[in-house]
Amino acid sequence: MKGKIVLITGATSGIGEACARKFAAMGASVILNGRNVEKLNALRDELTASGTEVLTLPFDVRDRAAMRHAVDSLQGKWSEVDILINNAGLVIGVDKEFEGNLDEWDIVLDTNIKALLSMTRMIVPGMVARGRGHIINIGSIAGDAAYPGGSVYCATKAAVKALSDGLRIDLVDTPLRVTNIKPGMVETNFTVTRYRGDKKRADDFYKGIRPLVGEDIAEVVYYAASVPPHIQIAEVLVMPTHQATGTISYREKE
């Protein structure tokens, strides 16, 4: 992975942060995007101290103008992104579809679908021109089937699957690869956001089961990125051992 340029959206927590550390540890140079400038700079300083070349792009992926400005600002080798990890994503609330908050839905839709599309549109043409590149989208088991209180989020992750599949089709005559990683239960700040900041409720969600963590998904992402160029890992569904589907899991009683 030495010499590769990896751009990661939503890099200041959870899966994105774990991916940043993993790719940095394997010799890649990383471009880190996030909204929290303090966390972004702290991660940059940590990775730089370990010898990794790091560039930060602090902007909200929902802000297309800011994204365009950030991408246009990339100079020299930084403009030649080898791996794009579309990781930024969230869910807010567990409301029924007929009771949800429209403004919260806008945030979820804009982050999970429109931002992924925008970043893909801005980065992939350069990959095509250079004849190399890999787009890795972080989807979810939620994209396979809807579950109670999650229809909008599930719809966005179903869209990620369709967009990944469609992009793979559009790039079939190029050397570029497209991967959709679909995690099951992963314990990150993502779940706290789902429960609107209720940490106890988020913790209770994982009681009785050992969930995955961001580092587990980062290992899968790295594997997909590191296989030989003639291999395309199109899709990976990865779950804790005691999870079977988005709604079926085994929890040990206390």
C-alpha positions as semicolon CSV with decimal commas, in nm:
position;residue;x (nm);y (nm);z (nm)
1;M;0,000;0,000;0,000
2;K;0,308;0,222;0,013
3;G;0,274;0,524;-0,212
4;K;-0,104;0,495;-0,246
5;I;-0,324;0,798;-0,180
6;V;-0,636;0,711;0,019
7;L;-0,923;0,959;0,067
8;I;-1,157;0,879;0,356
9;T;-1,477;1,068;0,431
10;G;-1,607;1,076;0,787
11;A;-1,258;0,997;0,918
12;T;-1,287;1,138;1,270
13;S;-1,467;0,847;1,436
14;G;-1,572;0,485;1,408
15;I;-1,503;0,298;1,086
16;G;-1,352;0,599;0,910
17;E;-1,101;0,664;1,187
18;A;-1,010;0,295;1,202
19;C;-0,958;0,291;0,824
20;A;-0,730;0,594;0,852
21;R;-0,512;0,418;1,109
22;K;-0,507;0,089;0,917
23;F;-0,408;0,236;0,582
24;A;-0,156;0,465;0,747
25;A;-0,001;0,168;0,926
26;M;0,033;-0,012;0,594
27;G;0,224;0,276;0,434
28;A;-0,044;0,472;0,250
29;S;-0,070;0,850;0,248
30;V;-0,413;0,958;0,365
31;I;-0,652;1,244;0,296
32;L;-0,886;1,278;0,591
33;N;-1,227;1,443;0,574
34;G;-1,444;1,529;0,872
35;R;-1,657;1,802;1,024
36;N;-1,488;1,812;1,365
37;V;-1,172;2,011;1,303
38;E;-1,029;1,941;1,649
39;K;-1,062;1,564;1,607
40;L;-0,938;1,584;1,250
41;N;-0,625;1,769;1,352
42;A;-0,564;1,535;1,645
43;L;-0,579;1,233;1,414
44;R;-0,353;1,408;1,164
45;D;-0,097;1,482;1,435
46;E;-0,109;1,123;1,562
47;L;-0,056;0,972;1,218
48;T;0,205;1,227;1,116
49;A;0,404;1,148;1,430
50;S;0,415;0,786;1,312
51;G;0,560;0,888;0,976
52;T;0,244;0,900;0,765
53;E;0,184;1,179;0,515
54;V;-0,155;1,329;0,597
55;L;-0,371;1,596;0,437
56;T;-0,691;1,713;0,608
57;L;-1,005;1,836;0,433
58;P;-1,239;1,978;0,699
59;F;-1,586;2,014;0,552
60;D;-1,936;1,875;0,587
61;V;-1,998;1,629;0,303
62;R;-2,350;1,768;0,268
63;D;-2,201;2,100;0,154
64;R;-2,136;2,039;-0,215
65;A;-1,967;2,375;-0,269
66;A;-1,727;2,308;0,017
67;M;-1,659;1,960;-0,122
68;R;-1,590;2,104;-0,466
69;H;-1,353;2,362;-0,320
70;A;-1,172;2,095;-0,117
71;V;-1,131;1,859;-0,412
72;D;-1,014;2,141;-0,637
73;S;-0,755;2,238;-0,375
74;L;-0,575;1,904;-0,406
75;Q;-0,237;1,961;-0,566
76;G;0,046;1,743;-0,689
77;K;0,033;1,381;-0,579
78;W;-0,264;1,455;-0,352
79;S;-0,481;1,507;-0,660
80;E;-0,417;1,150;-0,774
81;V;-0,643;0,960;-0,535
82;D;-0,595;0,582;-0,564
83;I;-0,861;0,470;-0,316
84;L;-1,180;0,656;-0,226
85;I;-1,353;0,531;0,087
86;N;-1,704;0,676;0,099
87;N;-1,758;0,620;0,470
88;A;-1,948;0,926;0,596
89;G;-2,296;0,821;0,699
90;L;-2,545;0,830;0,984
91;V;-2,894;0,756;1,105
92;I;-3,098;0,969;1,342
93;G;-3,380;0,818;1,542
94;V;-3,575;0,494;1,529
95;D;-3,910;0,647;1,440
96;K;-4,179;0,482;1,238
97;E;-4,187;0,608;0,881
98;F;-4,514;0,795;0,932
99;E;-4,386;0,962;1,250
100;G;-4,031;1,063;1,155
101;N;-3,874;1,408;1,150
102;L;-3,845;1,547;0,796
103;D;-3,548;1,768;0,878
104;E;-3,358;1,470;1,025
105;W;-3,441;1,268;0,716
106;D;-3,289;1,542;0,500
107;I;-2,963;1,511;0,694
108;V;-2,959;1,133;0,655
109;L;-3,046;1,138;0,284
110;D;-2,801;1,418;0,205
111;T;-2,517;1,245;0,392
112;N;-2,573;0,881;0,299
113;I;-2,672;0,921;-0,066
114;K;-2,613;1,265;-0,215
115;A;-2,272;1,319;-0,055
116;L;-2,154;0,976;-0,169
117;L;-2,271;1,056;-0,521
118;S;-2,103;1,397;-0,518
119;M;-1,769;1,265;-0,396
120;T;-1,783;0,983;-0,649
121;R;-1,860;1,229;-0,929
122;M;-1,569;1,454;-0,829
123;I;-1,302;1,189;-0,773
124;V;-1,372;0,903;-1,013
125;P;-1,316;1,091;-1,344
126;G;-0,953;1,141;-1,243
127;M;-0,920;0,771;-1,166
128;V;-1,059;0,684;-1,509
129;A;-0,817;0,925;-1,677
130;R;-0,521;0,771;-1,489
131;G;-0,638;0,416;-1,550
132;R;-0,632;0,313;-1,186
133;G;-0,847;0,345;-0,877
134;H;-1,075;0,176;-0,627
135;I;-1,401;0,306;-0,483
136;I;-1,503;0,148;-0,153
137;N;-1,849;0,237;-0,026
138;I;-1,950;0,164;0,332
139;G;-2,300;0,026;0,304
140;S;-2,484;-0,178;0,565
141;I;-2,674;-0,497;0,629
142;A;-2,965;-0,253;0,659
143;G;-2,959;-0,222;0,280
144;D;-3,062;-0,585;0,241
145;A;-3,399;-0,564;0,417
146;A;-3,598;-0,305;0,607
147;Y;-3,647;-0,336;0,981
148;P;-3,876;-0,164;1,232
149;G;-3,792;0,201;1,291
150;G;-3,527;0,208;1,020
151;S;-3,702;0,234;0,685
152;V;-3,537;0,560;0,575
153;Y;-3,188;0,450;0,681
154;C;-3,244;0,111;0,519
155;A;-3,351;0,286;0,201
156;T;-3,031;0,491;0,195
157;K;-2,815;0,180;0,233
158;A;-3,015;-0,001;-0,034
159;A;-2,929;0,300;-0,249
160;V;-2,560;0,257;-0,166
161;K;-2,582;-0,102;-0,292
162;A;-2,755;0,007;-0,614
163;L;-2,509;0,291;-0,668
164;S;-2,214;0,060;-0,607
165;D;-2,350;-0,199;-0,849
166;G;-2,431;0,066;-1,108
167;L;-2,087;0,225;-1,084
168;R;-1,924;-0,117;-1,120
169;I;-2,124;-0,168;-1,439
170;D;-2,029;0,177;-1,568
171;L;-1,660;0,106;-1,504
172;V;-1,653;-0,251;-1,636
173;D;-1,435;-0,151;-1,933
174;T;-1,175;0,011;-1,704
175;P;-0,923;-0,125;-1,451
176;L;-1,113;0,046;-1,167
177;R;-1,274;-0,160;-0,892
178;V;-1,586;-0,094;-0,683
179;T;-1,657;-0,254;-0,346
180;N;-1,959;-0,232;-0,117
181;I;-1,881;-0,325;0,245
182;K;-2,196;-0,406;0,442
183;P;-2,139;-0,423;0,819
184;G;-2,386;-0,566;1,065
185;M;-2,370;-0,463;1,431
186;V;-2,070;-0,236;1,485
187;E;-2,025;-0,056;1,815
188;T;-1,927;0,304;1,735
189;N;-2,059;0,653;1,800
190;F;-2,295;0,582;1,507
191;T;-2,536;0,411;1,748
192;V;-2,527;0,704;1,991
193;T;-2,634;0,930;1,704
194;R;-2,910;0,684;1,614
195;Y;-3,048;0,725;1,966
196;R;-3,007;1,103;1,952
197;G;-2,721;1,112;2,204
198;D;-2,862;0,862;2,454
199;K;-2,542;0,672;2,539
200;K;-2,712;0,430;2,779
201;R;-2,967;0,328;2,519
202;A;-2,688;0,281;2,267
203;D;-2,492;0,065;2,512
204;D;-2,801;-0,142;2,589
205;F;-2,837;-0,220;2,218
206;Y;-2,519;-0,430;2,239
207;K;-2,590;-0,608;2,567
208;G;-2,542;-0,983;2,551
209;I;-2,358;-0,987;2,220
210;R;-2,003;-0,909;2,118
211;P;-2,043;-0,659;1,834
212;L;-1,788;-0,570;1,573
213;V;-1,579;-0,256;1,618
214;G;-1,445;-0,006;1,368
215;E;-1,111;-0,186;1,349
216;D;-1,282;-0,506;1,236
217;I;-1,439;-0,330;0,940
218;A;-1,113;-0,152;0,860
219;E;-0,947;-0,493;0,825
220;V;-1,211;-0,597;0,572
221;V;-1,179;-0,268;0,383
222;Y;-0,803;-0,306;0,369
223;Y;-0,829;-0,664;0,248
224;A;-1,058;-0,559;-0,037
225;A;-0,814;-0,283;-0,133
226;S;-0,502;-0,499;-0,114
227;V;-0,592;-0,802;-0,327
228;P;-0,421;-0,827;-0,669
229;P;-0,552;-0,589;-0,938
230;H;-0,728;-0,866;-1,134
231;I;-0,949;-0,942;-0,831
232;Q;-1,254;-0,729;-0,751
233;I;-1,419;-0,784;-0,413
234;A;-1,760;-0,661;-0,521
235;E;-1,949;-0,694;-0,193
236;V;-1,883;-0,810;0,161
237;L;-2,148;-0,871;0,429
238;V;-1,973;-0,887;0,765
239;M;-2,148;-0,951;1,098
240;P;-2,071;-1,060;1,452
241;T;-2,073;-1,438;1,488
242;H;-2,402;-1,429;1,683
243;Q;-2,584;-1,214;1,427
244;A;-2,769;-1,383;1,141
245;T;-2,966;-1,100;0,976
246;G;-3,042;-0,737;1,041
247;T;-3,307;-0,839;1,291
248;I;-3,201;-1,184;1,415
249;S;-2,920;-1,225;1,666
250;Y;-2,841;-1,430;1,975
251;R;-2,779;-1,250;2,300
252;E;-2,648;-1,422;2,610
253;K;-2,855;-1,357;2,920
254;E;-2,682;-1,187;3,208
